[in-house]
Amino acid sequence: MNHHGFRALAVCAALASLAAGCTQAPDLSAARAEAQKPLQRYDAIQALAAHGDKVAAGTRSGAVLVSSDGGRSWNRQSIAGPSSITGIDVCPDGRFIAIDFYRKVWTADARLSAWTAQPLEAPHTALAVHCDLRGRWWVAGSGALIVRSDDQGKSWAKTDLQEDLQLTTVQMVDELNGFATGEFGTVVVTTDGGATWAKRGALPEEFYPYAALFVSASEGWVTGLAGQVVHTTDGGLSWTAQVNRANAPLYRIFMHAGAPHAVGAGGAVVRLQGEEWVAVAYPDARPVPLAAGTSVAANNTLLIGGPGGLLRAIADGGSSKPGAAK
């Protein structure tokens, strides 16, 4: 064979090698491993609630993350869509309830073994969910509506305030007394277990409330659109402004380690100290909106959640908890 023949064979061999390389299946093992992780980068954590060492985290993407060890490890539970969990609360018996942007109420037993949904006819947009000491379910939202279920979502009693506004929070502090807050500084109260609701006082300066926490029939805090925090000690008749050192809107407020805490814009985690809300420093803080926060009494940590798959446990005192998802 002359040199032209050898050259032709070499070219053919090279082409065959290239063809084989083009047809070889790509290695997707890394992608598969990433997809098996319970927490995904596209997850936006919008709600958190805890009972003992059981924790539920609701996402925008139609999944609930559940933990049975206080947030050290997580399992992913897909729920029928479309769904976007915007609020979660826990009943005294450990049952979890959640509201969905797509007009559903979800519930799971104390083991968080599975979630089931029921349609929610009103309000059209649910903005707050609460389970009271008697195990009754409360939902508030658009159309100035408050609805209550005494039979775990089978039927609902409706209170219509007859106003064009959104109610953004609702909470019963005991068997008789409860509060709801809403647009334009609205504060409504019940003193008869929710049979009737009536306006009481008003939040200052057309206040738009993001979150509220009442610890008794007289004392509570409400956070506002521009980063305000106001405090009442007379059941909402009057309000006093408090200093928010984070200078950021606070989206969730909750009790942790015996003191009110809150999370909000710019990665803010704060706690009430005297009459001021001061920062809780924690490692690798991200300047992102923290839409969710809750206290896990079982291991004395607070959990925070936000976009980009952010779900982190912070030990009391500000350090990151080992094993927390980040």
XYZ file of C-alpha atoms in Angstrom:
326
model
C 0.000 0.000 0.000
C 1.447 3.404 -0.975
C 1.580 6.439 1.220
C -1.707 7.708 -0.209
C -3.407 4.529 1.065
C -1.984 4.855 4.556
C -3.075 8.509 4.632
C -6.609 7.570 3.626
C -6.762 4.900 6.350
C -5.556 7.412 8.947
C -8.223 9.910 7.916
C -10.916 7.234 8.104
C -9.739 6.150 11.557
C -9.825 9.752 12.795
C -13.329 10.271 11.413
C -14.506 7.038 13.031
C -13.084 8.155 16.338
C -14.877 11.483 16.078
C -18.133 9.776 15.184
C -17.844 7.469 18.159
C -17.223 10.452 20.404
C -20.281 12.273 19.068
C -22.578 9.341 19.674
C -21.345 8.575 23.209
C -24.027 9.332 25.826
C -23.195 12.333 28.048
C -22.489 11.711 31.732
C -25.575 12.949 33.589
C -24.717 11.439 36.957
C -23.961 14.818 38.527
C -27.232 16.269 37.270
C -29.173 13.255 38.567
C -27.506 13.523 41.961
C -28.403 17.218 42.158
C -32.014 16.478 41.212
C -32.288 13.967 44.071
C -31.472 16.583 46.701
C -34.520 17.614 48.739
C -33.717 21.326 48.471
C -33.381 22.729 44.950
C -31.766 25.972 43.844
C -35.005 27.124 42.250
C -36.945 26.734 45.511
C -38.262 29.886 47.137
C -39.219 29.208 50.758
C -42.372 31.196 51.513
C -43.603 29.720 54.808
C -42.271 27.799 57.806
C -43.893 26.216 60.848
C -42.675 23.857 63.568
C -44.167 21.598 66.217
C -41.688 19.809 68.455
C -39.018 18.474 66.124
C -41.386 18.396 63.111
C -40.953 21.247 60.623
C -42.700 22.074 57.344
C -41.417 24.526 54.731
C -43.709 25.637 51.915
C -42.305 26.639 48.537
C -43.444 28.622 45.525
C -42.763 25.694 43.215
C -45.353 23.183 44.395
C -43.444 21.216 47.022
C -43.271 20.998 50.790
C -40.009 20.239 52.569
C -40.458 18.337 55.817
C -38.068 17.587 58.654
C -38.400 15.220 61.604
C -35.211 16.327 63.348
C -35.743 20.033 63.891
C -34.426 21.117 60.499
C -31.152 19.197 60.435
C -32.269 17.114 57.445
C -35.130 17.381 54.982
C -37.368 15.302 52.732
C -39.157 16.682 49.698
C -42.878 16.057 49.254
C -44.412 17.051 45.926
C -48.009 18.216 46.058
C -50.534 18.362 43.247
C -50.257 21.539 41.248
C -50.378 24.187 40.369
C -49.577 25.167 43.925
C -47.688 27.828 45.812
C -47.702 27.608 49.613
C -47.810 31.091 51.130
C -48.588 30.364 54.785
C -48.403 27.488 57.288
C -49.556 27.097 60.879
C -49.773 24.273 63.417
C -52.751 23.162 65.494
C -52.510 22.136 69.161
C -52.728 18.445 68.168
C -49.713 18.826 65.868
C -51.685 18.929 62.617
C -50.242 21.339 60.034
C -52.428 23.546 57.837
C -51.322 25.667 54.873
C -52.819 28.103 52.376
C -52.137 27.973 48.663
C -52.129 30.920 46.267
C -54.339 28.760 44.039
C -57.310 28.823 46.437
C -56.678 25.638 48.373
C -56.115 24.697 52.004
C -53.629 21.891 52.622
C -53.391 19.774 55.741
C -51.005 17.134 57.083
C -51.094 15.067 60.252
C -48.594 15.460 63.071
C -46.176 13.020 61.395
C -46.141 15.110 58.191
C -46.615 11.874 56.286
C -48.740 13.317 53.456
C -50.619 16.456 52.441
C -54.216 16.649 51.252
C -56.004 19.645 49.751
C -59.480 21.084 49.955
C -60.846 23.947 47.835
C -61.162 27.359 49.454
C -64.046 29.349 48.012
C -63.306 32.540 49.941
C -61.395 34.740 50.226
C -60.346 34.875 46.585
C -56.748 35.480 47.658
C -55.794 33.965 51.013
C -53.109 35.983 52.789
C -53.072 34.590 56.338
C -53.791 31.253 58.005
C -54.078 30.384 61.690
C -55.132 27.436 63.852
C -56.428 28.443 67.277
C -56.280 26.751 70.675
C -59.524 24.906 69.932
C -58.185 23.533 66.643
C -60.349 25.806 64.511
C -58.955 27.004 61.178
C -58.892 30.696 60.268
C -58.106 32.270 56.887
C -58.083 35.986 56.020
C -57.376 37.804 52.781
C -58.850 39.862 49.981
C -62.317 41.359 50.070
C -62.020 42.094 53.812
C -63.015 38.501 54.519
C -62.300 36.294 57.530
C -63.429 32.668 57.312
C -63.420 29.986 59.996
C -63.787 26.208 59.879
C -64.739 24.203 62.950
C -64.628 20.859 61.112
C -61.185 20.790 59.451
C -62.226 22.477 56.237
C -65.500 20.693 55.521
C -67.496 23.890 56.027
C -66.694 27.554 56.605
C -68.335 30.452 58.447
C -67.709 33.846 56.830
C -67.260 37.332 58.287
C -67.449 40.079 55.654
C -66.295 43.503 56.843
C -67.969 45.093 53.800
C -64.871 47.046 52.748
C -62.555 47.010 49.750
C -59.319 46.047 51.475
C -56.984 43.134 52.158
C -56.594 41.555 55.554
C -53.006 40.363 55.861
C -52.919 38.808 59.364
C -55.282 36.922 61.646
C -54.641 35.417 65.091
C -56.681 34.203 68.060
C -54.722 34.738 71.274
C -57.085 32.722 73.463
C -60.523 31.156 73.161
C -62.313 34.518 73.066
C -59.932 37.232 71.848
C -58.445 37.634 68.399
C -56.993 40.230 66.033
C -56.818 40.792 62.297
C -54.952 43.621 60.564
C -55.113 44.936 57.039
C -54.680 47.714 54.537
C -55.179 51.397 55.426
C -54.211 50.774 59.057
C -57.169 48.495 59.686
C -57.376 46.664 63.014
C -60.357 44.439 63.790
C -60.898 42.415 66.947
C -63.155 39.729 68.305
C -63.954 39.234 71.971
C -66.503 36.446 71.536
C -64.451 33.679 69.950
C -64.883 34.948 66.407
C -68.669 35.143 66.305
C -68.359 38.880 65.583
C -65.504 41.178 64.548
C -65.351 44.967 64.937
C -62.866 47.736 64.197
C -60.741 49.000 67.067
C -58.393 51.950 66.852
C -56.162 52.139 63.782
C -52.568 51.678 62.834
C -50.805 54.982 62.058
C -50.438 56.697 58.676
C -52.315 54.402 56.299
C -50.195 51.523 57.607
C -49.924 48.391 55.417
C -49.144 45.458 57.735
C -46.884 42.637 56.638
C -46.946 40.606 59.853
C -48.375 40.675 63.361
C -47.756 38.906 66.646
C -50.028 39.164 69.679
C -48.989 37.563 72.943
C -52.142 38.459 74.869
C -55.455 40.243 74.482
C -53.658 43.494 75.235
C -50.101 43.286 73.829
C -48.896 42.855 70.266
C -46.624 44.055 67.469
C -47.280 44.773 63.798
C -44.672 45.294 61.072
C -45.230 47.534 58.052
C -44.417 48.070 54.410
C -41.707 50.683 55.000
C -39.967 48.826 57.824
C -42.078 50.242 60.641
C -42.739 48.265 63.807
C -45.526 49.392 66.129
C -46.453 48.088 69.572
C -49.712 48.088 71.520
C -50.344 47.336 75.181
C -54.054 48.181 75.197
C -55.422 45.718 72.692
C -54.972 47.912 69.624
C -56.574 51.115 70.890
C -53.230 52.921 70.578
C -49.854 52.145 69.013
C -46.272 53.223 69.711
C -43.503 53.152 67.109
C -40.394 51.117 67.922
C -36.906 51.411 66.407
C -36.069 48.832 63.745
C -32.264 48.762 63.521
C -32.425 46.602 60.381
C -34.023 49.495 58.487
C -35.824 46.927 56.370
C -39.383 45.621 56.029
C -40.017 42.609 58.252
C -42.141 39.884 56.646
C -42.630 37.372 59.487
C -42.699 37.869 63.233
C -42.707 35.053 65.803
C -41.644 34.136 69.325
C -38.267 32.472 69.822
C -36.392 31.822 73.069
C -38.927 33.912 74.981
C -38.629 37.035 72.826
C -40.234 38.317 69.616
C -38.081 37.766 66.532
C -38.628 38.720 62.892
C -37.154 38.155 59.436
C -37.336 40.360 56.375
C -35.727 42.140 53.456
C -31.983 42.148 52.880
C -31.457 38.985 54.894
C -32.588 40.713 58.088
C -33.007 38.623 61.234
C -33.883 40.723 64.287
C -35.098 40.334 67.850
C -36.764 42.685 70.281
C -34.360 44.070 72.877
C -35.960 46.589 75.180
C -37.909 48.876 72.853
C -35.671 48.291 69.815
C -35.380 45.567 67.193
C -31.704 44.649 66.856
C -29.894 42.429 64.382
C -29.177 38.768 65.053
C -25.789 38.227 63.401
C -25.305 34.907 61.632
C -22.577 33.567 59.298
C -22.758 33.979 55.513
C -25.822 36.199 55.592
C -27.275 36.781 52.135
C -28.872 40.115 51.177
C -32.082 38.450 49.998
C -35.697 38.747 51.179
C -36.399 36.263 53.945
C -40.086 35.448 53.542
C -40.220 32.764 56.224
C -39.081 32.202 59.781
C -40.049 30.060 62.749
C -38.775 28.862 66.108
C -37.858 25.219 66.727
C -38.059 24.802 70.476
C -36.910 21.175 70.309
C -33.320 22.243 69.573
C -33.460 25.974 70.420
C -32.893 27.145 66.862
C -34.674 29.537 64.584
C -35.173 28.638 60.931
C -35.112 31.158 58.101
C -36.117 30.680 54.482
C -35.934 32.639 51.263
C -35.212 32.428 47.509
C -32.471 30.463 45.814
C -33.041 27.386 47.952
C -32.173 29.268 51.140
C -33.209 27.265 54.199
C -30.996 27.696 57.235
C -31.065 26.944 60.951
C -29.509 29.509 63.269
C -28.548 28.539 66.785
C -29.647 30.752 69.653
C -26.956 33.418 69.795
C -26.548 33.682 66.026
C -24.228 30.842 64.950
C -25.172 28.470 62.141
C -26.434 25.074 63.279
C -24.389 22.108 62.017
C -26.118 20.072 59.349
C -28.520 22.829 58.345
C -29.497 23.168 54.707
C -28.009 26.251 53.051
